[in-house]
Coordinates of C-alpha atoms and ligand atoms in Angstrom, one line a residue:
M1 CA 12.9 24.2 16.9
R2 CA 13.2 19.9 16.6
V3 CA 10.3 18.3 16.2
L4 CA 9.1 15.0 15.8
V5 CA 6.7 14.7 12.6
T6 CA 4.9 10.8 13.3
G7 CA 3.3 9.9 9.5
G8 CA 5.8 12.3 7.6
A9 CA 5.9 10.3 5.2
G10 CA 2.1 10.8 4.2
Y11 CA 0.6 13.7 1.6
I12 CA 0.3 16.7 4.3
G13 CA 3.2 15.2 6.5
S14 CA 6.0 15.4 3.6
H15 CA 4.5 18.7 3.0
T16 CA 4.8 20.3 6.3
C17 CA 8.7 18.5 7.0
V18 CA 9.7 20.6 3.5
E19 CA 8.1 24.2 5.9
L20 CA 9.3 23.3 8.5
L21 CA 13.3 22.3 7.3
T22 CA 13.1 25.2 4.6
A23 CA 12.1 27.5 8.1
G24 CA 15.7 26.2 9.4
H25 CA 14.0 23.6 12.0
E26 CA 14.8 20.4 12.1
A27 CA 12.1 17.5 11.5
I28 CA 12.5 13.6 12.1
V29 CA 10.2 11.2 10.9
V30 CA 8.1 8.3 12.2
D31 CA 6.3 6.6 9.5
N32 CA 5.0 2.9 9.1
L33 CA 4.6 3.3 5.8
S34 CA 1.2 1.9 5.8
N35 CA 0.3 4.6 2.8
S36 CA 3.2 5.6 2.1
S37 CA 6.1 5.8 0.8
E38 CA 10.1 6.5 1.9
E39 CA 10.9 7.7 -1.4
A40 CA 8.8 10.6 -0.7
I41 CA 11.1 11.3 2.4
R42 CA 14.3 11.3 -0.5
R43 CA 11.7 14.0 -2.5
V44 CA 11.7 16.2 0.7
E45 CA 15.4 15.5 1.3
A46 CA 16.0 16.7 -2.1
I47 CA 13.7 19.6 -2.4
T48 CA 15.4 21.1 0.5
G49 CA 19.3 20.1 0.4
K50 CA 18.5 19.2 4.0
Q51 CA 18.2 16.1 5.9
L52 CA 15.2 14.3 7.2
P53 CA 15.7 11.5 9.7
F54 CA 13.5 8.7 9.3
Y55 CA 12.2 6.0 11.4
Q56 CA 9.7 3.0 9.8
V57 CA 8.3 2.8 13.5
D58 CA 4.5 2.1 14.1
I59 CA 2.9 4.8 16.6
R60 CA 1.3 2.1 18.6
D61 CA 5.3 0.4 19.1
Y62 CA 6.4 2.6 22.6
D63 CA 9.4 0.7 22.3
G64 CA 9.9 1.8 19.1
L65 CA 8.8 5.2 19.8
D66 CA 11.1 5.3 22.7
E67 CA 14.2 4.5 21.3
V68 CA 13.8 7.7 18.6
L69 CA 12.6 9.5 21.2
G70 CA 15.8 8.7 23.3
K71 CA 18.1 9.4 20.8
H72 CA 16.5 12.6 19.3
Q73 CA 14.7 14.6 22.3
P74 CA 12.5 16.5 19.8
E75 CA 10.8 19.4 21.8
A76 CA 7.4 19.0 20.1
V77 CA 5.3 16.7 18.1
I78 CA 3.4 17.1 15.0
H79 CA 1.2 13.7 14.7
F80 CA -0.1 13.1 11.3
A81 CA 0.1 9.7 12.1
G82 CA -4.0 7.4 11.1
L83 CA -5.7 5.8 9.0
K84 CA -8.7 8.4 7.1
A85 CA -10.3 6.8 4.5
V86 CA -14.1 7.2 5.6
G87 CA -15.2 3.7 3.8
E88 CA -12.4 0.9 5.5
S89 CA -13.4 2.6 8.6
V90 CA -17.2 1.3 8.3
E91 CA -15.8 -2.1 7.0
K92 CA -13.2 -1.8 9.5
S93 CA -13.7 0.0 12.6
L94 CA -11.5 -1.8 15.4
L95 CA -8.4 -1.4 13.2
Y96 CA -9.5 2.1 12.8
Y97 CA -9.9 2.8 16.7
Q98 CA -5.9 0.8 17.1
N99 CA -5.0 2.8 15.0
N100 CA -5.9 6.2 15.6
V101 CA -7.0 6.0 19.3
Q102 CA -5.3 3.9 20.5
G103 CA -1.4 4.9 18.7
T104 CA -1.8 8.2 20.2
L105 CA -2.6 7.3 23.5
T106 CA 0.3 5.1 22.8
L107 CA 2.7 8.4 21.5
C108 CA 1.4 10.7 24.4
D109 CA 3.3 7.7 27.1
V110 CA 5.9 8.4 25.1
L111 CA 5.8 11.6 25.6
S112 CA 5.3 12.5 28.7
K113 CA 7.8 9.8 29.9
H114 CA 10.6 12.1 27.7
G115 CA 8.5 15.3 28.2
V116 CA 8.0 16.3 25.5
C117 CA 4.9 18.1 25.7
D118 CA 3.7 20.5 23.1
L119 CA 1.2 18.3 20.3
V120 CA -0.2 19.6 16.9
F121 CA -2.9 17.5 16.5
S122 CA -4.5 16.3 12.7
S123 CA -8.2 16.8 13.9
S124 CA -10.5 16.8 10.3
A125 CA -14.2 19.0 9.1
T126 CA -15.3 16.2 10.1
V127 CA -16.3 16.5 13.2
Y128 CA -18.6 19.7 12.1
G129 CA -21.4 16.3 10.9
D130 CA -23.6 17.8 8.5
P131 CA -23.5 21.0 9.8
A132 CA -26.7 23.3 10.2
S133 CA -25.6 26.1 8.4
V134 CA -21.7 27.0 6.4
P135 CA -19.3 28.9 7.5
I136 CA -18.3 26.7 9.7
T137 CA -17.2 28.2 13.9
E138 CA -14.7 26.3 15.5
D139 CA -17.8 26.2 18.5
F140 CA -20.2 24.4 16.1
P141 CA -21.8 20.7 17.7
L142 CA -20.0 18.0 17.2
S143 CA -20.4 14.7 16.1
A144 CA -19.8 12.1 13.8
T145 CA -21.4 9.5 11.2
N146 CA -18.1 6.5 10.7
P147 CA -15.4 5.5 13.1
Y148 CA -13.0 7.8 10.8
G149 CA -14.8 10.7 12.0
R150 CA -15.9 9.6 15.0
S151 CA -11.4 8.4 15.6
K152 CA -10.4 12.1 15.2
L153 CA -13.3 13.1 17.4
I154 CA -12.3 10.8 20.5
V155 CA -9.0 11.6 20.2
E156 CA -9.7 15.5 20.5
E157 CA -11.7 15.0 23.7
I158 CA -8.4 12.4 24.8
L159 CA -6.2 15.3 24.2
R160 CA -8.5 17.4 26.2
D161 CA -8.5 15.3 29.4
L162 CA -5.2 14.7 29.3
Q163 CA -3.8 18.9 29.0
V164 CA -6.8 19.2 32.7
S165 CA -4.6 16.2 34.1
D166 CA -1.2 17.3 33.2
S167 CA -0.6 21.3 33.0
R168 CA 3.1 20.3 31.1
W169 CA 0.6 19.9 28.0
N170 CA 0.0 22.4 25.3
I171 CA -2.0 20.8 22.1
A172 CA -3.5 22.6 18.9
L173 CA -6.4 20.4 17.6
L174 CA -6.1 21.7 13.9
R175 CA -9.5 21.2 11.7
Y176 CA -8.6 20.7 8.2
F177 CA -10.9 21.3 5.6
N178 CA -10.1 19.8 2.2
P179 CA -6.9 19.8 1.8
V180 CA -5.5 19.6 -2.4
G181 CA -2.3 20.8 -3.8
A182 CA 1.4 19.8 -4.1
H183 CA 4.6 21.3 -3.5
H184 CA 5.2 24.0 -6.3
S185 CA 8.4 21.7 -7.5
G186 CA 6.3 18.9 -8.7
Q187 CA 8.7 15.8 -6.7
I188 CA 5.6 15.7 -3.6
G189 CA 1.8 15.1 -4.0
E190 CA -1.0 13.2 -2.9
D191 CA -0.4 9.6 -3.9
P192 CA -3.3 7.3 -3.3
S193 CA -2.7 3.4 -3.1
D194 CA -5.9 2.5 -4.3
I195 CA -8.7 3.8 -6.6
P196 CA -9.1 7.5 -5.3
N197 CA -11.9 8.4 -2.9
N198 CA -11.1 12.2 -2.9
L199 CA -12.3 14.7 -5.9
M200 CA -9.0 15.9 -6.5
P201 CA -6.7 13.0 -6.8
F202 CA -9.5 10.9 -9.1
V203 CA -9.7 14.3 -11.5
S204 CA -6.5 14.6 -11.9
Q205 CA -5.9 10.6 -12.9
V206 CA -8.5 10.6 -15.3
A207 CA -6.7 14.0 -17.1
V208 CA -3.5 11.7 -17.0
G209 CA -5.7 8.4 -18.3
K210 CA -5.2 6.6 -15.7
L211 CA -9.1 6.6 -15.1
E212 CA -12.0 7.2 -18.0
C213 CA -13.9 9.2 -16.2
L214 CA -15.4 10.8 -13.2
S215 CA -18.6 10.2 -11.4
V216 CA -19.8 13.3 -9.7
F217 CA -22.1 12.3 -6.9
G218 CA -25.5 14.0 -7.1
D219 CA -26.1 17.6 -8.6
D220 CA -29.5 18.0 -6.4
Y221 CA -28.6 19.2 -3.7
P222 CA -29.8 23.1 -2.5
T223 CA -26.3 24.4 -4.1
K224 CA -25.6 26.9 -7.0
D225 CA -25.4 23.8 -9.5
G226 CA -26.7 20.3 -7.7
T227 CA -23.0 19.8 -6.5
G228 CA -21.7 19.6 -3.2
V229 CA -19.8 22.5 -1.9
R230 CA -16.1 22.0 0.0
D231 CA -13.1 24.4 1.3
Y232 CA -10.7 23.3 -0.6
I233 CA -7.4 24.8 0.8
H234 CA -4.1 24.4 -0.8
V235 CA -1.7 22.0 1.0
V236 CA 1.5 24.1 1.4
D237 CA -0.6 27.2 2.9
L238 CA -2.1 24.0 5.9
S239 CA 1.7 23.0 6.5
I240 CA 2.7 26.4 7.2
G241 CA -0.4 26.9 10.4
H242 CA 0.7 23.6 11.8
L243 CA 4.4 25.7 11.6
R244 CA 2.1 28.8 13.0
A245 CA 0.4 26.5 15.3
L246 CA 3.7 24.9 17.0
E247 CA 4.9 29.1 17.5
K248 CA 1.0 29.4 19.5
L249 CA 2.2 26.5 21.5
Q250 CA 5.5 28.4 22.6
Q251 CA 2.9 30.6 24.5
K252 CA 1.6 27.7 26.8
P253 CA -2.5 28.2 26.0
G254 CA -3.4 24.8 27.1
V255 CA -5.9 23.4 24.6
V256 CA -6.8 25.5 21.5
T257 CA -8.7 24.6 18.6
Y258 CA -8.7 26.1 14.8
N259 CA -10.7 25.7 11.7
L260 CA -8.4 25.6 8.8
G261 CA -9.8 26.4 5.3
T262 CA -9.4 29.2 3.1
G263 CA -13.1 29.5 4.2
N264 CA -14.3 30.0 0.5
G265 CA -16.6 27.2 -1.2
Y266 CA -16.3 25.8 -4.6
S267 CA -18.8 22.9 -5.9
V268 CA -17.7 19.6 -7.8
L269 CA -18.3 21.0 -11.2
D270 CA -16.1 24.2 -10.1
M271 CA -13.5 22.7 -9.6
V272 CA -13.4 20.4 -12.5
K273 CA -14.4 23.8 -15.2
A274 CA -10.6 25.1 -13.0
F275 CA -8.8 21.9 -13.2
E276 CA -9.7 22.2 -17.1
E277 CA -9.1 25.4 -17.7
Q278 CA -5.7 26.0 -15.9
T279 CA -4.2 21.9 -17.7
G280 CA -6.2 22.6 -20.9
R281 CA -7.4 18.8 -20.7
T282 CA -10.9 17.7 -20.7
I283 CA -12.6 16.0 -17.4
K284 CA -14.7 13.5 -18.9
Y285 CA -17.6 13.4 -16.3
R286 CA -21.0 11.5 -15.1
I287 CA -23.8 12.5 -13.0
A288 CA -23.8 9.8 -10.4
D289 CA -26.0 9.0 -7.7
R290 CA -25.2 10.8 -4.0
R291 CA -22.3 8.8 -2.0
P292 CA -23.8 8.4 0.7
G293 CA -22.8 10.2 3.9
D294 CA -22.4 13.0 1.7
I295 CA -23.3 15.9 3.4
A296 CA -24.1 19.3 0.3
M297 CA -21.6 22.1 2.0
C298 CA -18.5 22.4 3.8
Y299 CA -16.8 25.5 3.8
A300 CA -15.2 26.7 6.9
D301 CA -15.0 30.5 9.4
A302 CA -11.1 30.5 9.7
S303 CA -11.2 33.7 11.2
Q304 CA -9.8 32.4 14.4
A305 CA -6.4 31.5 12.8
K306 CA -6.1 34.7 11.4
K307 CA -6.6 36.5 14.5
E308 CA -4.8 34.3 17.1
L309 CA -2.4 32.7 14.3
G310 CA -1.6 35.4 12.0
W311 CA -2.1 32.3 9.3
E312 CA -4.6 32.6 6.5
A313 CA -4.7 30.6 3.1
T314 CA -3.3 33.1 -0.2
R315 CA -3.2 30.3 -2.3
D316 CA -6.4 30.4 -4.9
V317 CA -7.9 27.6 -6.5
N318 CA -6.1 27.5 -10.3
D319 CA -2.5 27.4 -7.6
M320 CA -4.9 24.3 -6.3
V321 CA -5.4 22.5 -9.5
R322 CA -2.0 23.9 -11.7
D323 CA -0.1 22.3 -8.8
T324 CA -2.2 19.3 -8.4
W325 CA -1.6 19.1 -12.2
R326 CA 2.1 19.5 -11.4
W327 CA 2.1 16.9 -9.9
Q328 CA 0.3 14.1 -11.7
S329 CA 2.3 14.6 -14.6
Q330 CA 5.4 14.7 -13.9
N331 CA 4.8 11.8 -11.8
P332 CA 1.6 9.1 -13.0
Q333 CA 2.5 6.3 -11.1
G334 CA 2.9 8.2 -7.7
Y335 CA 6.5 7.7 -6.1
G336 CA 6.4 4.9 -9.0
Ligands
NAD1 P1 -1.9 9.9 4.6 O1 -1.9 8.4 4.5 O2 -1.0 10.2 3.3 O3 -0.3 10.5 6.1 C1 -0.7 9.7 6.7 C2 1.1 8.6 7.6 O4 0.8 8.5 8.5 C3 0.7 7.5 6.5 O5 2.1 8.2 5.8 C4 0.8 6.1 7.1 O6 1.6 5.8 6.4 C5 1.5 6.6 8.8 N1 0.2 5.7 9.6 C6 -1.0 5.7 9.9 N2 -0.9 4.6 10.8 C7 0.6 4.7 11.0 C8 0.7 4.1 12.4 N3 0.1 3.5 12.7 N4 2.3 4.0 12.7 C9 3.2 5.2 11.9 N5 2.4 6.2 10.9 C10 1.3 5.8 10.8 O7 -2.3 11.1 5.2 P2 -2.9 12.5 4.7 O8 -3.7 13.2 4.4 O9 -1.4 13.5 4.8 O10 -3.3 12.7 6.3 C11 -2.8 13.2 7.8 C12 -3.3 13.2 9.1 O11 -4.5 14.5 8.6 C13 -4.2 12.0 8.9 O12 -4.3 11.9 10.7 C14 -6.0 12.5 8.6 O13 -6.7 12.0 8.9 C15 -5.3 13.9 8.9 N6 -6.5 14.1 8.2 C16 -6.6 14.4 6.2 C17 -7.4 14.7 5.6 C18 -6.9 15.0 4.1 O14 -8.0 15.3 3.8 N7 -5.9 14.4 3.4 C19 -8.3 15.7 6.4 C20 -8.4 15.9 7.6 C21 -7.6 15.1 8.0
UD1_2 C1 -13.8 12.7 2.8 C2 -14.3 12.8 4.0 C3 -14.4 13.1 4.8 C4 -12.3 13.8 5.2 C5 -12.2 15.0 4.1 C6 -11.5 15.5 3.8 C7 -15.7 11.0 2.8 C8 -17.3 10.6 2.9 N1 -15.7 12.3 3.1 O1 -14.5 14.2 2.6 O2 -14.4 13.0 5.9 O3 -12.4 15.0 6.5 O4 -12.6 13.8 2.5 O5 -10.2 14.3 3.2 O6 -15.4 10.7 1.7 N2 -17.0 13.9 -5.5 C9 -17.5 13.1 -5.9 N3 -16.4 12.3 -7.3 C10 -15.7 11.9 -6.2 C11 -14.9 12.6 -5.3 C12 -15.8 13.1 -4.9 O7 -18.5 13.9 -6.9 O8 -15.0 11.0 -7.4 C13 -17.6 14.9 -4.8 C14 -18.1 14.4 -3.2 O9 -19.3 13.8 -3.4 C15 -18.2 16.0 -2.7 C16 -16.7 16.6 -3.8 O10 -16.4 16.1 -4.6 O11 -19.1 16.7 -2.5 C17 -15.5 16.8 -2.1 O12 -15.3 15.1 -2.2 P1 -13.7 14.4 -1.5 O13 -12.7 14.8 -2.0 O14 -14.1 12.5 -1.1 O15 -14.1 15.0 0.1 P2 -15.2 15.2 1.2 O16 -15.9 14.5 1.0 O17 -15.4 16.6 1.4

């Protein structure tokens, strides 16, 4: 299959391009490089030995997208392009709605013109807000507590409406839990441009000596050790989930929604311990106040994806921390 990948130079997009190319698909990337580097594209080509056509195009640019679509005539799209920093989204809400919502509208307009109506969308477990219980199934109530999360919710709703109004569309809404880890080659991985907001990039930057000390945000949650519990999923497992979703769209299912997680919850201190054990490094940490907006526990019931996509995560926490560390230690400055 020939697949257009928006945001394909980013963290999850670059790993998904590796899986697409390795499985014999073709991929074409559009990315405005607002949070990524073209070096990731070159690394994907080096890992796979295949070519990955790249266009520095913003998804809000109708004519730019139109040209790429006309040239490559993809059969399906995986739509990763978006801004994802929760704190920034509170400060720059219009930018988040323009980029994530307006960008998706423009993309869908162009796709519609070219008759490309199979779409996989990057949603997030953040659409469950503060869930009443765990594990979380796809039919839990949805809510948002910040503009980033709301942009995901709004796009999910827009895509459902789009499919109702035009039955050519088949759409998979994939709700990711907490993607971590890196390709086992150590060639590609997560490269935050600023001080990381997320736990695992922070931990690995402490391990490599770039940051001094991890702040553990709260040790008084109602969890086994008081620290927050999340469903960390290896980025390669997550990427493979996108290939299964593309296959599902061939059955013309309309709109389908899947949690992509492992179904297991690990605390902050579990992750720190696993990292120390697997890498032999000591992670200096201190207990800090809770981070506003954080929830105690969040993990998936991923049985629907297993049943309907034949997909389940196979990499465990030790794989996640080892691969994170291989990428970080081989690339202390990220892509440079
Ligand atoms: P990322 O920032 O590494 O990748 C996103 C890519 O999109 C970047 O390369 C960026 O340059 C590009 N981009 C942003 N706006 C664009 C625009 N207007 N036009 C073209 N390109 C644009 O992030 P990621 O972690 O790979 O996330 C991919 C997607 O998955 C995002 O939509 C994100 O919201 C979603 N998601 C991520 C996580 C996570 O924890 N990483 C969790 C849930 C959902
Ligand atoms: C964050 C986002 C969420 C997004 C998800 C996946 C926030 C508030 N939420 O969720 O919208 O969908 O990433 O990308 O940013 N932690 C520390 N110290 C740190 C960093 C994190 O203790 O320096 C803790 C957190 O309190 C949490 C856990 O580690 O318990 C995971 O945090 P993080 O990686 O930021 O992900 P989420 O908060 O789950």
